[in-house]
PDB file of C-alpha atoms in Angstrom:
ATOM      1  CA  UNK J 122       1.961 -22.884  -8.256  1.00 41.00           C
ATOM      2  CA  UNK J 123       4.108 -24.531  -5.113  1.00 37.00           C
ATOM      3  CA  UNK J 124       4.010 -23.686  -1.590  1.00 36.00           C
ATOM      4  CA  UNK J 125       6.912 -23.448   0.754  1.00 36.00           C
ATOM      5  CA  UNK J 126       6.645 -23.570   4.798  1.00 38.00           C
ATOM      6  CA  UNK J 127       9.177 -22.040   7.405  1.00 40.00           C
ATOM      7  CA  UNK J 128       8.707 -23.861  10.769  1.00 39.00           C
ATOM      8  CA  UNK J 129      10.839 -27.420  11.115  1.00 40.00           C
ATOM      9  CA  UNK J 130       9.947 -28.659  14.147  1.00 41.00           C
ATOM     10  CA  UNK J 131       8.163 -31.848  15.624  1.00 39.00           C
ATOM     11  CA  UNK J 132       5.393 -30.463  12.910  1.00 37.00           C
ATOM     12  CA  UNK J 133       4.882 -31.595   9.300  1.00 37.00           C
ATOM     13  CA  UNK J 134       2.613 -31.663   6.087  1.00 35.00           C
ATOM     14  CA  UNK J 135       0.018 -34.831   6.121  1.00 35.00           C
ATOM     15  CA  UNK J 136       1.400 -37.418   3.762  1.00 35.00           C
ATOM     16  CA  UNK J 137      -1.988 -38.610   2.956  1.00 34.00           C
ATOM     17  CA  UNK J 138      -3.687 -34.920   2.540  1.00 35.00           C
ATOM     18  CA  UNK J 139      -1.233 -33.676  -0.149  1.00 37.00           C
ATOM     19  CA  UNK J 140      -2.684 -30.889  -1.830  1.00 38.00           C
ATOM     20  CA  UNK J 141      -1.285 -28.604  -4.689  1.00 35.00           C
ATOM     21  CA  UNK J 142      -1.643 -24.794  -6.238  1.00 36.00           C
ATOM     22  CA  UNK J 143      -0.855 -25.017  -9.824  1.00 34.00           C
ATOM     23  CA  UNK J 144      -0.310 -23.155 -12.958  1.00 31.00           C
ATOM     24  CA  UNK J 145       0.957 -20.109 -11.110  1.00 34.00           C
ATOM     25  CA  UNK J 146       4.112 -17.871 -11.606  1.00 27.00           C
ATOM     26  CA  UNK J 147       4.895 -16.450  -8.171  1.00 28.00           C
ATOM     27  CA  UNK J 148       7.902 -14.484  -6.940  1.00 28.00           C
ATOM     28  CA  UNK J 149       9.442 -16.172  -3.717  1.00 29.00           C
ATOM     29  CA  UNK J 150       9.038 -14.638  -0.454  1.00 30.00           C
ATOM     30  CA  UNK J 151      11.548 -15.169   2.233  1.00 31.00           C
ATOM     31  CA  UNK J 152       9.321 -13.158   4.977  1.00 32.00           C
ATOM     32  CA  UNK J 153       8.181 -14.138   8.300  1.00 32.00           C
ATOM     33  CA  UNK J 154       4.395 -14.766   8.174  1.00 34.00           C
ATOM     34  CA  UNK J 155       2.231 -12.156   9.873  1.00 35.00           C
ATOM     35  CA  UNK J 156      -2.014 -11.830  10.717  1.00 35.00           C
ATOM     36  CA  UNK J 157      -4.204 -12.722   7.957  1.00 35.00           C
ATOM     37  CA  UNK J 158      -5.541  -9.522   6.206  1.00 36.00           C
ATOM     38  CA  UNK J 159      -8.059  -9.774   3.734  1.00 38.00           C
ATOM     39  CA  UNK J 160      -7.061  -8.094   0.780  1.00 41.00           C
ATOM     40  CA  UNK J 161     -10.440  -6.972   0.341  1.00 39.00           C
ATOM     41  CA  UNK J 162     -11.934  -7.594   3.613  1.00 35.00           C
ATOM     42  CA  UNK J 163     -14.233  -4.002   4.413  1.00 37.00           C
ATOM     43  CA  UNK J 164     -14.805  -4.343   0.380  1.00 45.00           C
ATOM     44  CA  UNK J 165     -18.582  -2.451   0.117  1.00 48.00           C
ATOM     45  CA  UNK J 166     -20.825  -5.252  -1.494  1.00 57.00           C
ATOM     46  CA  UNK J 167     -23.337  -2.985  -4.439  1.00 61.00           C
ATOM     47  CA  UNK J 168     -26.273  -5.647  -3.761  1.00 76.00           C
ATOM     48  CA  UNK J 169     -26.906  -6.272  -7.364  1.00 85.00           C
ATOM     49  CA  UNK J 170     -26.014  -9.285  -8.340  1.00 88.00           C
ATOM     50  CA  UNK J 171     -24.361  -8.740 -12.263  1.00 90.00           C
ATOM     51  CA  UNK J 172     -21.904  -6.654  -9.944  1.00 91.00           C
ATOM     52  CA  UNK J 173     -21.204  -9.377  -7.336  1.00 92.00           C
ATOM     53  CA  UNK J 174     -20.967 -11.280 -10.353  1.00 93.00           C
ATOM     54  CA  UNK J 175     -18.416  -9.220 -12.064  1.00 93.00           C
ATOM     55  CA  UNK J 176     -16.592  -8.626  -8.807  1.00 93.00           C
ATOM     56  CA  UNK J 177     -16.088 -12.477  -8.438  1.00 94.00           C
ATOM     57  CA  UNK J 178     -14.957 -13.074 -11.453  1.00 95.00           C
ATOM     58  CA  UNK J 179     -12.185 -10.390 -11.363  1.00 95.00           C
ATOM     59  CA  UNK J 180     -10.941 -11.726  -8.173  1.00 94.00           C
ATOM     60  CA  UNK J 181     -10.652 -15.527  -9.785  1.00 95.00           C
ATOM     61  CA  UNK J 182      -8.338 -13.745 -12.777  1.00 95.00           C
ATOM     62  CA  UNK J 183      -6.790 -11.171 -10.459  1.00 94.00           C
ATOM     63  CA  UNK J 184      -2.937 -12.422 -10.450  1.00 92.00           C
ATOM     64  CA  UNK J 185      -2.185 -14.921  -7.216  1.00 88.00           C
ATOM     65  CA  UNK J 186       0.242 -13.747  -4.703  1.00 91.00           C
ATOM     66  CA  UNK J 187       2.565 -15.586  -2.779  1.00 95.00           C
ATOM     67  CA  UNK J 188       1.389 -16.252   1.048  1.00 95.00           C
ATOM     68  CA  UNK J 189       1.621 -18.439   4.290  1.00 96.00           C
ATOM     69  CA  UNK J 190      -1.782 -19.695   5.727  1.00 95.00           C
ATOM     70  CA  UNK J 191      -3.074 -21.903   8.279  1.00 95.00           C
ATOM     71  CA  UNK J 192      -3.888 -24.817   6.577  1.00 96.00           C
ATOM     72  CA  UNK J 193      -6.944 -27.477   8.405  1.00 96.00           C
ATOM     73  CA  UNK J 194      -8.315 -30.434   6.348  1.00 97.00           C
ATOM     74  CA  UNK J 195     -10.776 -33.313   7.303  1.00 97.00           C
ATOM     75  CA  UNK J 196     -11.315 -36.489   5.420  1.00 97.00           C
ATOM     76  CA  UNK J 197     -14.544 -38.971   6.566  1.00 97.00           C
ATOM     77  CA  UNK J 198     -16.493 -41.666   4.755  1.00 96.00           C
ATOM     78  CA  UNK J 199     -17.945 -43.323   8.078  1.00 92.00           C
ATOM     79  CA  UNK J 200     -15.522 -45.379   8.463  1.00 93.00           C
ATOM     80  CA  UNK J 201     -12.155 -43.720   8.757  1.00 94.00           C
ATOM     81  CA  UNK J 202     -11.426 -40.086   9.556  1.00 96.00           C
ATOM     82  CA  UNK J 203      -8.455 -38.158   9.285  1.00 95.00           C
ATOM     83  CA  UNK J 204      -7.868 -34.499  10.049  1.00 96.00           C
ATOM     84  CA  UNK J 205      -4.941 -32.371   9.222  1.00 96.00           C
ATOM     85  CA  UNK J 206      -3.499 -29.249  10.751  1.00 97.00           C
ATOM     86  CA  UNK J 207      -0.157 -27.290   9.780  1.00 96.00           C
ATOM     87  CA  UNK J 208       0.960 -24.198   7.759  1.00 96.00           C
ATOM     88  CA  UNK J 209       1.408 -24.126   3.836  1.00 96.00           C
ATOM     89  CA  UNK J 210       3.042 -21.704   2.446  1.00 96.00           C
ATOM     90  CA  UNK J 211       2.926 -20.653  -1.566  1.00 94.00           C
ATOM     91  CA  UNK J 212       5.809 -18.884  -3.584  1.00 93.00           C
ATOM     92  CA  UNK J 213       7.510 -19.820  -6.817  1.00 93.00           C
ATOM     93  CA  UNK J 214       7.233 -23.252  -5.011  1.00 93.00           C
ATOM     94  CA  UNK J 215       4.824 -24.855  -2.060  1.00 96.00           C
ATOM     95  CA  UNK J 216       6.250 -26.056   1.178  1.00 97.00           C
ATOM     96  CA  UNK J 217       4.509 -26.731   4.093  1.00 97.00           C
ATOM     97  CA  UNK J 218       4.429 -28.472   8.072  1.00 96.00           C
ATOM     98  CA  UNK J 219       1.804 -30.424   9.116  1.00 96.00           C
ATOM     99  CA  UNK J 220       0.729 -33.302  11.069  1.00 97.00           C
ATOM    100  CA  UNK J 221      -2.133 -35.811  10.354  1.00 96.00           C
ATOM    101  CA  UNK J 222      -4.171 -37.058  13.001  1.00 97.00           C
ATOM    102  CA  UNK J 223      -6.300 -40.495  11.756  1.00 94.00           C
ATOM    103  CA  UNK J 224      -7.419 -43.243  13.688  1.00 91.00           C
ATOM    104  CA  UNK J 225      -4.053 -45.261  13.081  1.00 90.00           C
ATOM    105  CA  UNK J 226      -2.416 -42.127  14.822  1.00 95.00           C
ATOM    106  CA  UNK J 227      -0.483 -39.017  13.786  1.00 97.00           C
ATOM    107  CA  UNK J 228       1.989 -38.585  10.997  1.00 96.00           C
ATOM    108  CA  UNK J 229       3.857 -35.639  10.403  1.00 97.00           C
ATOM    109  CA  UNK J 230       5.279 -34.281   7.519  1.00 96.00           C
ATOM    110  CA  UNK J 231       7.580 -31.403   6.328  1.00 97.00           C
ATOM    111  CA  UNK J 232       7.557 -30.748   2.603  1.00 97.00           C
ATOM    112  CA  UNK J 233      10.776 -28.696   1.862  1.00 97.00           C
ATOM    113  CA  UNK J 234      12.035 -27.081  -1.912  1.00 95.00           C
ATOM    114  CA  UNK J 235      13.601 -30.387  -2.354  1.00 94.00           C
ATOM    115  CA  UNK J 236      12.617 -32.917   0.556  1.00 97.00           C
ATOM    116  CA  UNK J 237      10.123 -34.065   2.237  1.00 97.00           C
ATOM    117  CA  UNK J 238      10.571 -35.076   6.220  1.00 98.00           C
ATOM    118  CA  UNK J 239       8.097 -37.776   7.877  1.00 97.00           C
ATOM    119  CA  UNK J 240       8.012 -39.489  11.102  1.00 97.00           C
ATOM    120  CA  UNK J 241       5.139 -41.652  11.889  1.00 96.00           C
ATOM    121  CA  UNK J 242       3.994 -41.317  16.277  1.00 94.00           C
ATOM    122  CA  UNK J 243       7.515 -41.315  18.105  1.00 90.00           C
ATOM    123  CA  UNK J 244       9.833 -42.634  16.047  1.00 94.00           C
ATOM    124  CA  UNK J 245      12.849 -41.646  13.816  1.00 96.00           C
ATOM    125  CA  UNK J 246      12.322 -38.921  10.571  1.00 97.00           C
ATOM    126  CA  UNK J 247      12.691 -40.283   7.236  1.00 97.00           C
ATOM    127  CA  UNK J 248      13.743 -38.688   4.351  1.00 97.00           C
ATOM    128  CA  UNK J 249      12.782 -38.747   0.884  1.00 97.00           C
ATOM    129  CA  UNK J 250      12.083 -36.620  -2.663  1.00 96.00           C
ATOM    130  CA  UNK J 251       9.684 -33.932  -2.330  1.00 94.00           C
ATOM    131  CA  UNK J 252       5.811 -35.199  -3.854  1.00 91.00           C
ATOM    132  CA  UNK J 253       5.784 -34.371  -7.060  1.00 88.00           C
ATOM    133  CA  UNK J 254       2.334 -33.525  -6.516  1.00 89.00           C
ATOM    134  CA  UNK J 255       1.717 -30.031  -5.516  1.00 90.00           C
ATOM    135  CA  UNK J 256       0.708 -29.275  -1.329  1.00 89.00           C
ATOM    136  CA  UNK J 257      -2.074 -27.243  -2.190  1.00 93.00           C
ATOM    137  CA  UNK J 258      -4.496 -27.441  -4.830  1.00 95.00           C
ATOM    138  CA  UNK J 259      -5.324 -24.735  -7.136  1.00 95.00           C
ATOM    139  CA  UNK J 260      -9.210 -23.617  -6.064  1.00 96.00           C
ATOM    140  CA  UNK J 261     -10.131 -21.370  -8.733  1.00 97.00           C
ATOM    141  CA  UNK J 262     -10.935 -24.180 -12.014  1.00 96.00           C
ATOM    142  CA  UNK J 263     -13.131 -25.298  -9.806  1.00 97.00           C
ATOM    143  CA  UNK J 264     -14.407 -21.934  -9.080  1.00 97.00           C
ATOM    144  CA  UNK J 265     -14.399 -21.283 -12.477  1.00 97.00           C
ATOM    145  CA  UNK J 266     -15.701 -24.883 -13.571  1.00 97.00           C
ATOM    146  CA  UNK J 267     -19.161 -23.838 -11.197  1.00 97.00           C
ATOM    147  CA  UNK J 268     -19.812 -20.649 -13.072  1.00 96.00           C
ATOM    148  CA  UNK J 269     -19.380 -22.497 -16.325  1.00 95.00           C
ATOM    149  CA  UNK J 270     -21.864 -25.232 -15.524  1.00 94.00           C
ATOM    150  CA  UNK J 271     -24.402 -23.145 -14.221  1.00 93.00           C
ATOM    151  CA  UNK J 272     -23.942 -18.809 -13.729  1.00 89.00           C
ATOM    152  CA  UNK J 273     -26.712 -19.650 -10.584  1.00 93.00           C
ATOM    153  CA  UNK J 274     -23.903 -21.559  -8.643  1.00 96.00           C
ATOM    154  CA  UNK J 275     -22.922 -18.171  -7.055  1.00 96.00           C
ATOM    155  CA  UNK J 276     -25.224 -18.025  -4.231  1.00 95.00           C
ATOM    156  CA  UNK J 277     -23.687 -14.080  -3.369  1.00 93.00           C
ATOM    157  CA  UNK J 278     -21.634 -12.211  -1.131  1.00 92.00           C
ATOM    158  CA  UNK J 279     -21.079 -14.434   2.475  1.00 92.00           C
ATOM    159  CA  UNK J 280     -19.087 -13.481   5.698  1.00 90.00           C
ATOM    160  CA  UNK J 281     -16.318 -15.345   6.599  1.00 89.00           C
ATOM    161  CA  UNK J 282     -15.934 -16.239  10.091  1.00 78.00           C
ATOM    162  CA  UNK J 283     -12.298 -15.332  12.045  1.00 68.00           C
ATOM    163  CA  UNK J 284     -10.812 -12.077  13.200  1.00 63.00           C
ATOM    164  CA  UNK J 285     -10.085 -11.146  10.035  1.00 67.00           C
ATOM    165  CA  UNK J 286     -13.039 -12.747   7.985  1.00 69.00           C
ATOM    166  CA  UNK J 287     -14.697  -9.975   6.224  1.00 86.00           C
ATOM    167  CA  UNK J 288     -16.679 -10.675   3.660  1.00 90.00           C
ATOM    168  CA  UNK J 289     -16.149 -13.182   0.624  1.00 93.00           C
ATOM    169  CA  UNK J 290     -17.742 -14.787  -2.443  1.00 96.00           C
ATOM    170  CA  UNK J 291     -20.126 -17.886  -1.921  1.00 97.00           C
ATOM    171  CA  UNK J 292     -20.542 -21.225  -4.791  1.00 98.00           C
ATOM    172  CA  UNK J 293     -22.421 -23.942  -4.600  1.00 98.00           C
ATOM    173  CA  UNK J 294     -22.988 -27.175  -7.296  1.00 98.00           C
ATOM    174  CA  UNK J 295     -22.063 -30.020  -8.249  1.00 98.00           C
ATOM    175  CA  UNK J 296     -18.406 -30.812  -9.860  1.00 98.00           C
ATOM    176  CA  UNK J 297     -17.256 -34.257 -11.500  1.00 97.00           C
ATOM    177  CA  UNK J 298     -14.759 -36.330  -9.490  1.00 97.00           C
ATOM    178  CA  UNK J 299     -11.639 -35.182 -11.832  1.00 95.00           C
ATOM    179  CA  UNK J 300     -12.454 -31.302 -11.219  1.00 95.00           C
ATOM    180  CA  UNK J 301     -12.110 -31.854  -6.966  1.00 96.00           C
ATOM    181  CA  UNK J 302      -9.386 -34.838  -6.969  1.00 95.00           C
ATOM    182  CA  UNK J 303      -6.552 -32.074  -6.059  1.00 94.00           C
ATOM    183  CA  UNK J 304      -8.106 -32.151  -2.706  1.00 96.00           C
ATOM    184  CA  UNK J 305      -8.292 -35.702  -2.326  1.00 94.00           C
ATOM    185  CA  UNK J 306      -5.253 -37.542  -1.184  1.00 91.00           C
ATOM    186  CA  UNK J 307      -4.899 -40.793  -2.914  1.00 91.00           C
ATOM    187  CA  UNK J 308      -6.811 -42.990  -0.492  1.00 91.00           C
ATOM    188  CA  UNK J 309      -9.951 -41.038  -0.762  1.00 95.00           C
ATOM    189  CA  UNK J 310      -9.666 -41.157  -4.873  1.00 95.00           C
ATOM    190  CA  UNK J 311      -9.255 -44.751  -5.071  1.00 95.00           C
ATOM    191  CA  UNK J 312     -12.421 -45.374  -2.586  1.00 95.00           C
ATOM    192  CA  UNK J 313     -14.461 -42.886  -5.018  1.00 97.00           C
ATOM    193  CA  UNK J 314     -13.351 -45.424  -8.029  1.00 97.00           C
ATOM    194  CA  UNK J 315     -13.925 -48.157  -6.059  1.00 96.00           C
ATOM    195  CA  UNK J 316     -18.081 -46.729  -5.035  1.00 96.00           C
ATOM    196  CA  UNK J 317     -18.023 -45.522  -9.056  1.00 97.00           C
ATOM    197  CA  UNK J 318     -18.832 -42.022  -7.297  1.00 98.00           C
ATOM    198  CA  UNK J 319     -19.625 -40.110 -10.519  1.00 97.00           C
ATOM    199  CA  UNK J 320     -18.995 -36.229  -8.779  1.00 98.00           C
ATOM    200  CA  UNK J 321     -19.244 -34.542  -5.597  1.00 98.00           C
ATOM    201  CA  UNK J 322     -21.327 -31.830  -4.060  1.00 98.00           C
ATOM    202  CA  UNK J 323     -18.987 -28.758  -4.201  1.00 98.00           C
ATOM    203  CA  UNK J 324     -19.372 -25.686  -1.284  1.00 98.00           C
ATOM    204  CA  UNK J 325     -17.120 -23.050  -2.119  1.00 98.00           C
ATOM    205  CA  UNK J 326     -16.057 -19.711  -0.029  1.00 97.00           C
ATOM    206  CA  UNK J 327     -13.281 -17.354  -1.336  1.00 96.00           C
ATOM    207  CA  UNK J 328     -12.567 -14.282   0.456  1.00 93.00           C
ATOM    208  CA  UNK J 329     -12.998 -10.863  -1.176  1.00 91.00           C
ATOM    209  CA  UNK J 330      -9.434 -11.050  -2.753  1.00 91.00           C
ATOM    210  CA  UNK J 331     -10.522 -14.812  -4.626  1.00 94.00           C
ATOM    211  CA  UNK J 332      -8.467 -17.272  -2.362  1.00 94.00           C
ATOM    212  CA  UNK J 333      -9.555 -19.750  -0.575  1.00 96.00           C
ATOM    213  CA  UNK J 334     -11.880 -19.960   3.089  1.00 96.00           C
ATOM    214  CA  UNK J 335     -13.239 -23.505   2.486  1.00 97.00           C
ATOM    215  CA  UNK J 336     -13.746 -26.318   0.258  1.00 98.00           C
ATOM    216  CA  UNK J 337     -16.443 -29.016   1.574  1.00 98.00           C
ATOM    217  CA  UNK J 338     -16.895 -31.795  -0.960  1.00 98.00           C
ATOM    218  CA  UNK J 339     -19.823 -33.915  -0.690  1.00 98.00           C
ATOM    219  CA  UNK J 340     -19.197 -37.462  -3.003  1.00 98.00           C
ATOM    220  CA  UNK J 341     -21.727 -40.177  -2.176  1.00 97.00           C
ATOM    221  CA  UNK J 342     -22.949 -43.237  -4.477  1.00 96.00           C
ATOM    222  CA  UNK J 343     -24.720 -46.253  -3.751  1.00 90.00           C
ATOM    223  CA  UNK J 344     -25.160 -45.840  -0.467  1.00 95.00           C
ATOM    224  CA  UNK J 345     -21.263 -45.011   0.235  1.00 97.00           C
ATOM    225  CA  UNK J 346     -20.817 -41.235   1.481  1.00 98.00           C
ATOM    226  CA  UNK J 347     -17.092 -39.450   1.723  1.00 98.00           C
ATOM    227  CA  UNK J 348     -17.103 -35.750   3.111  1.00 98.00           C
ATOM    228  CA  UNK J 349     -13.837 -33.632   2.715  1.00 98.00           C
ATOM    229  CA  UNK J 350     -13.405 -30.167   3.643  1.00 98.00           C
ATOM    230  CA  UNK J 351     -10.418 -28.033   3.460  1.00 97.00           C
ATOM    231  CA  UNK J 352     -10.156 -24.642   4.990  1.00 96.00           C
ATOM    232  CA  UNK J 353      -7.585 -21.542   4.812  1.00 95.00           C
ATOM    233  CA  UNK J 354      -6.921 -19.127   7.281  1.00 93.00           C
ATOM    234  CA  UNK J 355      -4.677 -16.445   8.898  1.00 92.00           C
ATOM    235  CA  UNK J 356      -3.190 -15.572   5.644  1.00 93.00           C
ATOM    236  CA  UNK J 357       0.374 -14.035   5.877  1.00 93.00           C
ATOM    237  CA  UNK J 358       3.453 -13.448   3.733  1.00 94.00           C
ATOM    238  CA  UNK J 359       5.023 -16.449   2.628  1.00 91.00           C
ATOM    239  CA  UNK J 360       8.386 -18.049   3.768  1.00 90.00           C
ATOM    240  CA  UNK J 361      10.261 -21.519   3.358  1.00 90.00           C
ATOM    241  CA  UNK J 362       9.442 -23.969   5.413  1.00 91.00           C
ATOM    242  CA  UNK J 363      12.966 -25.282   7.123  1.00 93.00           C
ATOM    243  CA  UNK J 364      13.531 -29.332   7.747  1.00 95.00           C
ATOM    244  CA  UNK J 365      12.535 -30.309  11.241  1.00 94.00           C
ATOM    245  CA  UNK J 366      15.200 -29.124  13.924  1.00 92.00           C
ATOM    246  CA  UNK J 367      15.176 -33.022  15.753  1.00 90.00           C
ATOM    247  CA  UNK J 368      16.760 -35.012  13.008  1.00 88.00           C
TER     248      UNK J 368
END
């Protein structure tokens, strides 16, 4: 899958919190993004459990559409944080606008169809190839990767918090390092190899149509700890993001 991001701008996508949605066949969307709506969001939950089950599970295999969201990561090990904020947006290809806020400052980044923009504090934009990583990773192997491992990882139906929240679909275990590292930007991977971090606590929350609320991943060996979550939000219809308009 890619995502694409209308918006230019002094904002861009986090060079260090590059995530991806893969393996999907989307039709582009040229739209202007509008409120989140849950697909599903005043779905009526049956309360038995093979049905929440079965009701999950379709809405993991239900075909992806294309969409904008509001896109909000956060990286910590104790030592460093780093937090993210921007729009991502998901068609036949990702694009997105963010900026990165760590404790060496803010970076921002635009990730166009076929460049990426980034300017580091106050200074000039530089240009270069779009990542060939994706923006956003792909959340439902992992979803799918918990139900494999153990059917009890679905802890039931949950509410998800926002204006238009509703209710959504709740996993919890644990996932090796390789299933997650699509939501680790390459600093954070090579710290895990470093601590020989083996997997990472995995808390899950789709909303009723299967995509994405939040990610938390909890990866901790030999006394070194690294917490990431990322969250979606406001889900719209999706639209190219446009290089920033100060070049």
């Amino acid at each position: 899958m890619s995502v694409a991001v209308r918006g230019g701008g002094r904002v861009a996508v986090a060079a260090a919190l590059a995530l991806v949605l893969t393996g999907c066949s989307w039709a582009s969307s040229t739209s202007t993004p509008g409120p989140s709506r849950s697909p599903s969001a005043s779905a009526s939950w049956p309360g038995d459990p093979t049905q929440e089950l079965a009701g999950l599970r379709a809405a993991i295999a239900a075909p992806a559409q294309p969409f904008s969201a509001v896109l909000r990561t956060e990286v910590e090990d104790g030592a460093t944080t780093a937090r993210s904020t921007g729009t991502v947006n998901v068609s036949d290809v990702q694009t997105s606008s963010t900026v990165r806020t760590s404790d060496t400052g803010q970076t921002y980044l635009t990730v166009t169809r076929d460049t990426a923009y980034t300017r580091t504090g106050g200074g000039t934009w530089r240009t270069s190839p779009r990542p060939a990583e994706p923006v956003l990773a792909d959340h439902r192997p992992a979803a799918e990767a918990l139900l494999r491992s153990d059917p009890g990882s679905f802890r039931g139906p949950a509410r998800i918090g926002g204006l238009h929240g509703g209710t959504g679909f709740h996993l919890v275990g644990r996932l090796p390092v390789a299933q997650v590292s699509g939501f680790l930007d390459a600093t954070a991977r090579e710290r895990l190899a470093q601590h020989r971090v083996p997997d990472c606590a995995t808390d899950l929350l789709l909303d009723a149509g299967g995509r994405l609320s939040r990610l938390t991943l909890t990866c901790e060996a030999d006394g070194y700890r690294l917490r990431s979550e990322t969250g979606l939000g406001e889900y719209g219809p999706a639209a190219d993001a446009l290089p920033p308009t100060d070049l």
